[in-house]
Amino acid sequence: MSTFNVIQMKKLIYRSVSIVAIVLSMTACTKFDDTNIDPTRSSNLDPSLQLSLVQARFSGDLEINEKLGTVMTMPLVQHLAGIWANRYGQMYIKSLPYLSSFWEYTYQNDILNIVDAVQRTTGVEESTNLNAICRIVKVYMFARLTDLYGDIPYTEAGTAAYTGITRPVYDKQEDIYNDFFSELKAAAAQLDPSKDPVTGDFFYDGNVVAWQKFANSLRLRLAMRLVKRDPAKAQAEAQDAYADGVFESNAEMCIMRHENIQNDYVDIRGNGVSVGINQHEVVPRLSATLINQMRNSNDPRLNHIARYYIDLPYRPFDRVDITDQVRAVVGTVGVNPTDYIWDDWKNPFDIEVPGVGTHTVSNNEQKAQPANFLIRNDAPFFHQTYAEVEFLLAEAAQRFGAGFGDVQTHYQNGVRAALQQLSLFHDGPTFSDTEINNFIQSVPLLPSRELEVINTQLWIALFLNGPEAYANWRRTGYPVLPSPVNGESNSTTTPRRFEYPLSEQEQNGVNYQAAVERLGGTNSWNGRVWWDAE
Amino acid sequence: MKRTLHFCRYRLSPKLVLALFMALFATGHAQSTESLFSFTWKQVAIGDVFEQIEQRADIRFSYNPLELDVNQPITLQVRNAKLDELLDKLAQQLAFRYRLRGEMVIIQLDGQSGTAHQQLLNGQVRNSRGQPLEGVTVINMKLNSSTISNGNGNFSINAQVGDELRFRMMGYTTQTVSVTDVAAPLQIALDDAMIELDETVVTALGITREERSLGYAVSEVEGAELKKVREPNVINSLAGRVAGLVINSTAGGPAGSSRVIIRGATTITGNNQPLYVVDGIPMDNSNYGQVDGGKFAAGYDLGDAISALNPDDIAKVSVLKGPSASALYGSRAANGVILITTKRGGTNKELGIELNSTMTFENQLTTFDGYQTLYGQGRNQNLVNDVDQARTSLFSNFGPRLDPDLMIPYFDGQLRPYALAKDNISGFFRTGATYTNSLSLTNATDRSSFRLAVSDLRNQDIVPGSGLRRNSFTFNGTSKFGDKVTVEARAYYLNENVSNRPALADDPGNIGNNFVGLANNVDQAYFKDYYKDAQGTYVDWGGGQYRLNPYWIINEMSNETKKDRLMGALQLNYAITSWMSFQGRLATDLTFLDFEKYTPRTTPGSLAGRLNANHQRYSTTESDVLLSMEKQVSPAWHLSARIGASLSRIRNVGSTMEFLNMTMTDVVSPNSFADKSVIENDYRKHNNSAYVLLSAGYKGFLYADATIRHDASSTLPQGNNSYLYPSLSGSFVFSDAFKIDKSILSFGKLRVSAAEVGNDTDPYQLDLYYALNPLSFMGRSIGNISSTLLPNPNLKPTRTRSFETGLELKFLQDRIGLDVTYYTQRSRDQINRVPIPVSSGFTSQVINAGVIVNKGVEIALNTQPISNEHFHWDLNFNVARNINKVESLAEGVPFLTLSDARWMGVAVVAMPDAPYGSILGYGYQYDPEGNIILNANNLTPVVSEERQLLGQGTFKWTGGLYTSMNYKNFGLTAIVDMKLGADLFSMSNLFAATRGSLTSTLEGREEWIQSEEERLAAGATEDEWLAMGRVRGYVPQGVVQTGTDGQGNPIYTANTRAVDPSLYWSNIYTDGNGIAIPYLYDAGYFKMREITLSYRVPGSLVSQWGIQDLSIAVVSRNPFIIYKSVPNIDPDSNYNNSNGQGLEYGSLPSRRSWGINLNFRF
């Protein structure tokens, strides 16, 4: 009995120990196969899908386009005014996040993906055209950034995943511009209809010839940026771009179309510029500066662009148009640059509105606002228009003379195209030749004021493209804008650049500091980018 | 090698573990206690006698060799005796008393036997329900002799008249009686202890150990204390009870989650919450989703897994504070362990029925105590003059002085008096109610026992429409198969429905935020019927897109959370020999969580309607085996060794869905929406571990433990994914070792321990991934790099090293107990998400870098100022000071952000040489004389060039006071919770200031109004008035730059210019920079957490209805705040439980509750 017990116990112990040993050997195992590979995501995405993404985001991202447009640049150039969201640009009230959000959102989305797409298509024989288009888009995206901030991370930006560079150096804007010109030239040359068809291109649906023209037109725009800083370079690059072939009609301009969706801050399908305007409780008003300019020049667009509606918070497209009734009483009135919508009090009055009855037109409703067709969720976004190209050529011809053709012709083509481009909007107006010709007569190129006249028309044509209007205004100084400074302003002069984000100051200190030194030691919105010479 | 590979591929399946169990069953030949023994001893040494019995009966004897002479020979013959009969005979002959505990026979000599004047006193011990109590230690204090009551509760002990007899047993109040008559049998009834001051504690792996043997601090809380005054999330009930345990709950209300931190944060960007272990098995404590720490943080607190526990099921909660205590749980225990032991069937052979019922009512604890009541709605001190203005100035209290005789237009077009509407915001909240009913049944036979419990919790929050219903079912059964094998099975099912959780922080649906600064002449009730038109379309109330009308939120929008959770565990214990046992466990924890949020059409921000849904399955499978060897190898030495292994498999799978563009408006279903987007997620994490625990005890006063654990984690790169870490601890009971006079120092112990714990991270951080956008655009797919985190293929494990030493002293017969602990913890190689400039393309990268250090002291003082027959008073204090410092971060990283405030550029950060969770923000700029510099144009303070440290969001001092008094059948307990030394940035108060609601905005208003009246009377323009120097109003304190001197240095002049207060206050804030200092409050507080007044109805009154025990209590949680210094809100306010504490935005009022608890036992 006793012996049996001992034997059995030994057996038992042996078995238990061996079971534990087996489990131990199992648990000591350090191989987990693919447990740590995410089964829901890809490791190798088609780069053309990234091209589609950045194209859609450029005008679709609400965060960027609202802060850049409605909050900062559109009020800065006195296109929009009056609502709380406008005050930052309108009255020079500084809010760092509104100056930073464009940088923060662009680098981590658009720059990251376009740099990655260029990287992954470089040297790939079957992606020659895709690579060229990505390079053009990359220049275009970086141009919007550098024009607002000045020196920015460019060559090392967005490369962390394959270079390991986590604190990119700030390139000088001059170097960046030089690279823009060579990239655009090289990319246009690389485009070849016989090579790979490009899918996922929302701008031109893979039409490489159209892309060449856009590359050249963009090069013209960027060349003209340098007129103050480096006129010779500006002239040379503009000349070369013109020679390579730029837009010749509204049919060739670069347009992004959107779906009829009121984006939230995640969705990018609707037009973000539009939503940035139409999602506010009341739609921003038109600045008196814009309205006065158009009214004084008998601009036939005024009646289409500037409308009066019965305010209906958050339901812009359900509003009743009362333009005719209100205009009959007060004419077309905007919001003064120093005012909010509720300032400059206008006494209410009654009107008769079919289907509504008697309506008391409130103070707010007596300030004109952008017409619904302009701010629809599915409004097209004009990246670069034929009108702009013609105005730039007119200016180049005026400044540089021979080689750019006739100033008058380019100017008139520009005005004509600018009026006609409104018909590209859904429900946009079409102007008769008579109306167009009459208007051309009323805005002649005044001797010695040609640049002012041309750039004032360009300023109107760039309505809804705030960053470009702001860049062109800084480049030319036209039109001269009245001061909007009031008791709330943080600056008494017009801000001329966006300040670098705090995150760069804090997390990319060494490179940031070098860039700030080049700005004169202060990261101020009163500083100037390189091309914006005094 | 091939074999090893085979095992590596093995995925843990219940089948395999079951097979292992079966293998064990097959080897076991259960031995019966009914065995009969026959022995004949003639002059055999006792030692040999014991040895023979040990071999035959698989038991072992435990005795004090100093008392028992093992060489003493005995003569005895037994035939076919059962074990207890055999032992009885031995005891009789040797005059010892024994107790059979498991496999052990504990022998205690009756040292006083044979003394002439002593007589044997007999008696019986029962519990308060009259049931005999077995195992009560009966001590004759005078003779220092003791015995233990038997199965019938009977005992006999030598005593004489005048001797003090003490009766002691775990779970019962110790009772001391004076012997008056030795001849008469003594009847003793022991009361259930309110607090169990037992000497054994549950430690890692569920091993019950003598507290004296532990080299580290363990704090315990009895389950009984948690069930009277209930918190929907039971863990909140621990607040203030345990030194060094810091508990916060969010403004998310009863269905929200809790943040539990033990001894400060040990990881910088990881999860700092402890591991929860239920009956030895780690449980999933996923946070189901909360408001993130980002700038525009919005959403809901979806609660956490720990809230699923039913307090009625909890027998005991042990808090293992340092890594030493938790070294055996591995990676997940680096932040401490909270061990929960659930109730079992017990030994009661009658059916035990317990019914616990609580009904409480909740209302607002905090009120708007810092709002001004003099000036009403308007801008620039002007009266509202039309409906547009009434709507757009709804959140502006910069009108003229309130005047009830004035009628003004309101937002809805009606004319109402311009008069103060009292409690204009508070009226929105209702009186909440919570009803909890739970029923438990227990029963036992000789070999089996079970416990079955059901509970039902219904809560209506103070936010109208918001509520919670939770049902749980618990089963626990234990069965013995033979003498050797015990099988225990547990199952727990929970079903929870939460309706309309309140939205938090920056969410447009956050009611707490939406009412901040509501003009004080406007009553919230006006909006009750004014939120939609006849067509059901949203009517803007003046709050805009980011502050929706609360009545729309509660009536038209909705959200629902459904949770089903199933936990099951199977445990097998096999006593292989008297000194070796095997334990195997298998547990699974499965949760299905469905969250849906509906936003109807016309809601600003979602005009086309929106449905958000989140369907998630959380599953954790844990299994472990443990081989334990434990033996008293010599009279002096007790040794034990445990070898274990465990596998952990976590897989959380789910999808996040968004449905947009509602086209079928009458049905709230994904089917009604035109756009459907789905994003799948799949979180997988596997851990394999093996561990060894060695313990040694010497003569009952010196103990040492050593552990070593090896972990392998699937989340780290091959080659770096396994790690080994040790711990050592020791305990020295010097009061016993030096035989210190017990009347002075009844107990004294010194403990010391050192440990290291390794930790891993979350999966999928090694590679770069791409993803498609969930919605196609113009018929095409679009895609992108899917992470803002730069991956790192070279991660390695994080290490936390800790040291702890403590002293435990008890004086005056345990009437005063003092426990002091000092600890240090240093975590290095932290796996951190450190920020990188966004121009790199990513916002952060994951790297091993950073050292964080925690040092602290924990002191617990437990006293019994009064303890006599009728009145017993416990008064316990605890206090803890944690000093936390971030020693370093990654190279080139000045700080990393834990949480970003929505306003003023404030952030909560980890920064080298500063405490973890410091608050960073802009300060003032000062002139050389130290005056605040103001902007020359608008007179707002100029912000500093760089952000500065303004405060810290984590508390320096935490502590509590717990007191309980028992007088006859009455009991009173109270808990005070104290937290000091943290700051809170209150964005609610910032907004109340910008909107003119705070009393601090009153200065200069009267003057401005007079000045404007005079100006208009004089017909002057504002500029003319300024030029005349006639402007009066608010004069901001500070200097303005008025020029520059010859060297180009600025010249500053004191400001004397007055401004419109309305303009000034609306300009003090911006999203990204501004002076946050005035809105940074001391977050310290003393709160009355809990008060209970209970009465136990005498059994004689209720026994006629078959009730054995009935107690009634009046209970309250958070009845009042004793001290706080932040106005309008609760200093505990926050909006998430992340590491970035110290920010508050739009907090809902905190809740206080009062109610009644009834406890019946049948």
Coordinates of C-alpha atoms in Angstrom, one line a residue, chain B residues 786-1073:
Chain B
S786 CA -3.6 55.9 -42.6
S787 CA -1.8 57.1 -39.5
T788 CA -0.5 60.3 -38.1
L789 CA 1.9 58.3 -36.0
L790 CA 5.3 57.5 -37.6
P791 CA 5.9 53.8 -37.0
N792 CA 9.0 52.3 -35.5
P793 CA 10.2 48.8 -36.3
N794 CA 12.7 48.8 -33.4
L795 CA 10.6 49.1 -30.3
K796 CA 11.6 47.4 -27.1
P797 CA 9.8 46.8 -23.8
T798 CA 9.4 49.5 -21.2
R799 CA 10.8 48.9 -17.7
T800 CA 9.6 50.1 -14.4
R801 CA 11.8 49.6 -11.4
S802 CA 10.4 50.2 -8.0
F803 CA 11.5 50.1 -4.4
E804 CA 9.2 50.2 -1.4
T805 CA 9.7 50.1 2.3
G806 CA 7.2 50.2 5.0
L807 CA 6.6 50.1 8.7
E808 CA 3.5 48.7 10.4
L809 CA 2.9 49.3 14.1
K810 CA 0.0 48.5 16.3
F811 CA -0.3 49.8 19.8
L812 CA -2.6 49.3 22.8
Q813 CA -4.0 45.9 21.9
D814 CA -4.4 46.9 18.3
R815 CA -6.4 50.0 19.2
I816 CA -4.0 52.2 17.2
G817 CA -2.5 51.0 14.0
L818 CA 0.0 53.0 11.9
D819 CA 1.2 52.0 8.5
V820 CA 3.7 54.1 6.7
T821 CA 5.1 53.3 3.3
Y822 CA 7.7 55.0 1.3
Y823 CA 8.2 54.1 -2.4
T824 CA 10.1 55.1 -5.5
Q825 CA 9.3 54.1 -9.0
R826 CA 11.4 54.8 -12.0
S827 CA 10.2 53.9 -15.5
R828 CA 12.6 54.0 -18.4
D829 CA 12.7 53.1 -22.1
Q830 CA 9.2 54.3 -22.2
I831 CA 7.3 53.5 -25.3
N832 CA 6.1 57.0 -26.0
R833 CA 4.3 58.8 -28.7
V834 CA 6.4 61.8 -28.8
P835 CA 5.4 64.8 -30.9
I836 CA 7.3 65.6 -34.1
P837 CA 6.7 68.7 -36.1
V838 CA 3.8 68.1 -38.5
S839 CA 6.0 69.3 -41.4
S840 CA 7.5 65.8 -41.1
G841 CA 4.2 64.5 -42.4
F842 CA 3.3 62.9 -39.0
T843 CA 2.3 64.4 -35.7
S844 CA 4.1 62.0 -33.6
Q845 CA 6.4 59.1 -33.6
V846 CA 6.6 56.1 -31.4
I847 CA 9.9 55.5 -29.7
N848 CA 11.6 54.1 -26.6
A849 CA 12.6 57.1 -24.7
G850 CA 11.9 58.9 -21.5
V851 CA 12.2 58.4 -17.8
I852 CA 9.4 59.2 -15.3
V853 CA 9.9 59.0 -11.6
N854 CA 7.4 58.7 -8.8
K855 CA 8.3 59.0 -5.2
G856 CA 5.9 59.1 -2.4
V857 CA 4.7 58.4 1.1
E858 CA 1.5 56.7 2.2
I859 CA 0.3 56.9 5.7
A860 CA -2.6 55.1 7.2
L861 CA -3.6 55.6 10.8
N862 CA -6.4 53.4 12.1
T863 CA -7.7 54.0 15.5
Q864 CA -10.5 52.8 17.8
P865 CA -10.9 55.7 20.2
I866 CA -13.8 54.0 21.9
S867 CA -14.6 50.3 22.0
N868 CA -16.8 48.8 24.6
E869 CA -19.8 46.6 24.8
H870 CA -22.2 49.0 23.4
F871 CA -20.2 51.6 21.6
H872 CA -17.6 51.1 19.1
W873 CA -15.9 53.9 17.2
D874 CA -13.4 53.5 14.4
L875 CA -11.6 56.5 13.1
N876 CA -9.2 55.9 10.2
F877 CA -7.1 58.4 8.3
N878 CA -5.1 58.0 5.2
V879 CA -2.9 60.4 3.3
A880 CA -0.6 60.0 0.4
R881 CA 1.9 62.4 -1.2
N882 CA 3.1 61.5 -4.6
I883 CA 5.9 63.5 -6.2
N884 CA 6.1 62.9 -9.8
K885 CA 8.8 64.1 -12.1
V886 CA 9.4 63.5 -15.8
E887 CA 13.2 63.1 -15.9
S888 CA 13.7 63.1 -19.6
L889 CA 11.8 62.7 -22.9
A890 CA 13.3 61.8 -26.2
E891 CA 16.2 63.8 -27.7
G892 CA 15.0 67.1 -29.0
V893 CA 11.5 66.8 -27.6
P894 CA 10.9 69.8 -25.3
F895 CA 7.7 68.3 -24.0
L896 CA 4.8 66.3 -25.2
T897 CA 1.2 67.1 -25.0
L898 CA -1.1 64.9 -23.1
S899 CA -4.2 67.0 -23.7
D900 CA -4.9 70.2 -25.5
A901 CA -7.4 72.7 -24.2
R902 CA -9.9 74.1 -26.6
W903 CA -9.1 77.6 -25.7
M904 CA -6.2 79.9 -24.8
G905 CA -3.5 77.6 -26.1
V906 CA -3.5 75.7 -22.8
A907 CA -2.1 72.2 -22.8
V908 CA -1.4 69.5 -20.3
V909 CA 2.0 68.2 -20.9
A910 CA 4.8 66.0 -19.8
M911 CA 8.0 68.1 -19.7
P912 CA 11.4 67.2 -18.4
D913 CA 12.0 68.4 -14.8
A914 CA 8.4 69.2 -14.3
P915 CA 5.7 67.1 -12.7
Y916 CA 3.8 64.8 -15.1
G917 CA 0.6 66.5 -16.2
S918 CA 1.8 70.1 -15.9
I919 CA -0.3 72.8 -17.3
L920 CA 1.3 74.9 -20.0
G921 CA 0.0 78.2 -21.3
Y922 CA 0.7 81.7 -22.0
G923 CA 1.6 84.1 -19.3
Y924 CA 1.7 87.9 -19.1
Q925 CA 4.5 90.1 -20.5
Y926 CA 5.9 92.5 -18.0
D927 CA 7.8 95.7 -18.3
P928 CA 11.1 96.1 -16.4
E929 CA 9.1 97.3 -13.3
G930 CA 7.0 94.2 -13.3
N931 CA 3.8 95.7 -14.6
I932 CA 1.6 93.8 -17.0
I933 CA 2.0 95.1 -20.6
L934 CA -1.3 95.8 -22.4
N935 CA -2.0 95.9 -26.2
A936 CA -2.0 99.7 -26.9
N937 CA -5.0 99.4 -29.2
N938 CA -7.5 97.1 -27.4
L939 CA -5.9 97.1 -23.9
T940 CA -5.9 93.3 -23.5
P941 CA -2.8 91.9 -21.8
V942 CA 0.0 91.0 -24.2
V943 CA 0.7 87.3 -24.1
S944 CA 4.2 86.0 -23.4
E945 CA 6.4 85.0 -26.4
E946 CA 6.4 81.3 -25.3
R947 CA 4.2 79.1 -23.3
Q948 CA 5.1 78.7 -19.6
L949 CA 4.3 76.3 -16.9
L950 CA 1.2 77.6 -15.1
G951 CA 0.3 74.7 -12.8
Q952 CA -0.2 71.0 -12.6
G953 CA -3.2 69.0 -13.2
T954 CA -2.5 66.1 -10.9
F955 CA -3.0 66.3 -7.2
K956 CA 0.0 66.4 -4.9
W957 CA -1.9 65.3 -1.8
T958 CA -4.7 62.8 -1.6
G959 CA -6.3 61.3 1.4
G960 CA -9.4 60.4 3.2
L961 CA -11.0 60.0 6.5
Y962 CA -13.2 57.1 7.3
T963 CA -15.1 56.8 10.4
S964 CA -17.7 54.4 11.7
M965 CA -19.6 54.3 14.9
N966 CA -21.7 51.5 16.3
Y967 CA -24.0 52.0 19.2
K968 CA -26.1 48.9 19.9
N969 CA -28.0 48.4 16.7
F970 CA -27.2 51.8 15.2
G971 CA -24.3 52.5 12.9
L972 CA -23.0 55.6 11.4
T973 CA -20.2 55.8 8.8
A974 CA -18.8 58.7 6.9
I975 CA -16.0 59.2 4.4
V976 CA -14.3 62.4 3.6
D977 CA -12.2 62.6 0.5
M978 CA -9.4 65.1 0.3
K979 CA -7.4 66.2 -2.7
L980 CA -5.0 69.0 -2.7
G981 CA -2.3 70.6 -4.8
A982 CA -3.7 70.5 -8.4
D983 CA -4.9 73.2 -10.7
L984 CA -7.9 73.2 -13.0
F985 CA -8.2 75.3 -16.1
S986 CA -11.9 76.1 -16.2
M987 CA -13.1 76.9 -19.7
S988 CA -16.6 77.1 -18.4
N989 CA -15.6 80.0 -16.2
L990 CA -13.6 81.6 -19.0
F991 CA -16.7 81.6 -21.1
A992 CA -18.8 82.9 -18.2
A993 CA -16.4 85.8 -18.1
T994 CA -16.3 86.6 -21.8
R995 CA -20.1 86.5 -21.7
G996 CA -20.3 88.8 -18.7
S997 CA -21.7 86.2 -16.3
L998 CA -19.0 86.2 -13.8
T999 CA -19.0 88.6 -10.9
S1000 CA -15.4 89.6 -11.9
T1001 CA -16.8 91.3 -15.0
L1002 CA -18.8 93.9 -13.1
E1003 CA -16.0 96.4 -12.6
G1004 CA -16.4 99.6 -14.6
R1005 CA -19.9 98.8 -16.0
E1006 CA -21.7 101.5 -14.2
E1007 CA -19.1 104.1 -15.1
W1008 CA -19.2 103.1 -18.8
I1009 CA -23.0 103.5 -18.9
Q1010 CA -22.8 106.9 -17.3
S1011 CA -20.0 107.9 -19.6
E1012 CA -22.0 106.9 -22.6
E1013 CA -25.1 108.7 -21.4
E1014 CA -23.1 111.8 -20.9
R1015 CA -21.5 111.5 -24.3
L1016 CA -24.8 111.1 -26.1
A1017 CA -26.2 114.0 -24.2
A1018 CA -23.2 116.1 -25.2
G1019 CA -23.6 114.9 -28.8
A1020 CA -20.0 113.8 -29.1
T1021 CA -18.7 111.0 -31.2
E1022 CA -16.7 108.2 -29.5
D1023 CA -13.4 109.6 -30.8
E1024 CA -14.3 113.1 -29.7
W1025 CA -15.2 111.9 -26.3
L1026 CA -11.9 110.0 -26.0
A1027 CA -10.0 113.1 -27.1
M1028 CA -11.9 115.1 -24.4
G1029 CA -10.6 112.6 -21.9
R1030 CA -14.2 112.0 -20.7
V1031 CA -14.3 108.3 -21.2
R1032 CA -15.0 106.3 -18.0
G1033 CA -15.5 102.6 -17.7
Y1034 CA -13.3 99.6 -17.1
V1035 CA -9.6 100.6 -16.8
P1036 CA -7.4 97.5 -17.4
Q1037 CA -4.5 97.4 -15.0
G1038 CA -1.1 97.6 -16.6
V1039 CA 1.1 99.6 -18.9
V1040 CA 1.0 100.4 -22.6
Q1041 CA 4.0 101.2 -24.8
T1042 CA 3.9 104.8 -25.6
G1043 CA 7.1 105.1 -27.6
T1044 CA 10.8 104.2 -27.6
D1045 CA 13.7 105.9 -26.0
G1046 CA 17.0 106.9 -27.6
Q1047 CA 18.4 103.3 -27.5
G1048 CA 15.2 102.0 -29.1
N1049 CA 13.9 100.5 -25.9
P1050 CA 10.2 100.7 -25.4
I1051 CA 8.8 103.3 -23.0
Y1052 CA 5.9 102.1 -21.0
T1053 CA 3.2 104.3 -19.3
A1054 CA 0.6 103.2 -16.9
N1055 CA -2.8 102.8 -18.5
T1056 CA -5.5 105.2 -17.5
R1057 CA -7.7 104.8 -20.5
A1058 CA -11.1 103.3 -19.9
V1059 CA -12.8 100.9 -22.3
D1060 CA -16.2 99.4 -22.8
P1061 CA -16.2 96.4 -20.4
S1062 CA -18.2 94.5 -23.0
L1063 CA -15.6 94.9 -25.6
Y1064 CA -12.8 94.2 -23.2
W1065 CA -14.2 90.9 -21.9
S1066 CA -15.1 89.6 -25.4
N1067 CA -11.5 90.2 -26.4
I1068 CA -9.7 88.4 -23.7
Y1069 CA -9.9 85.0 -25.2
T1070 CA -8.9 83.3 -28.4
D1071 CA -8.7 79.7 -29.4
G1072 CA -5.0 79.6 -29.5
N1073 CA -3.5 82.2 -27.2

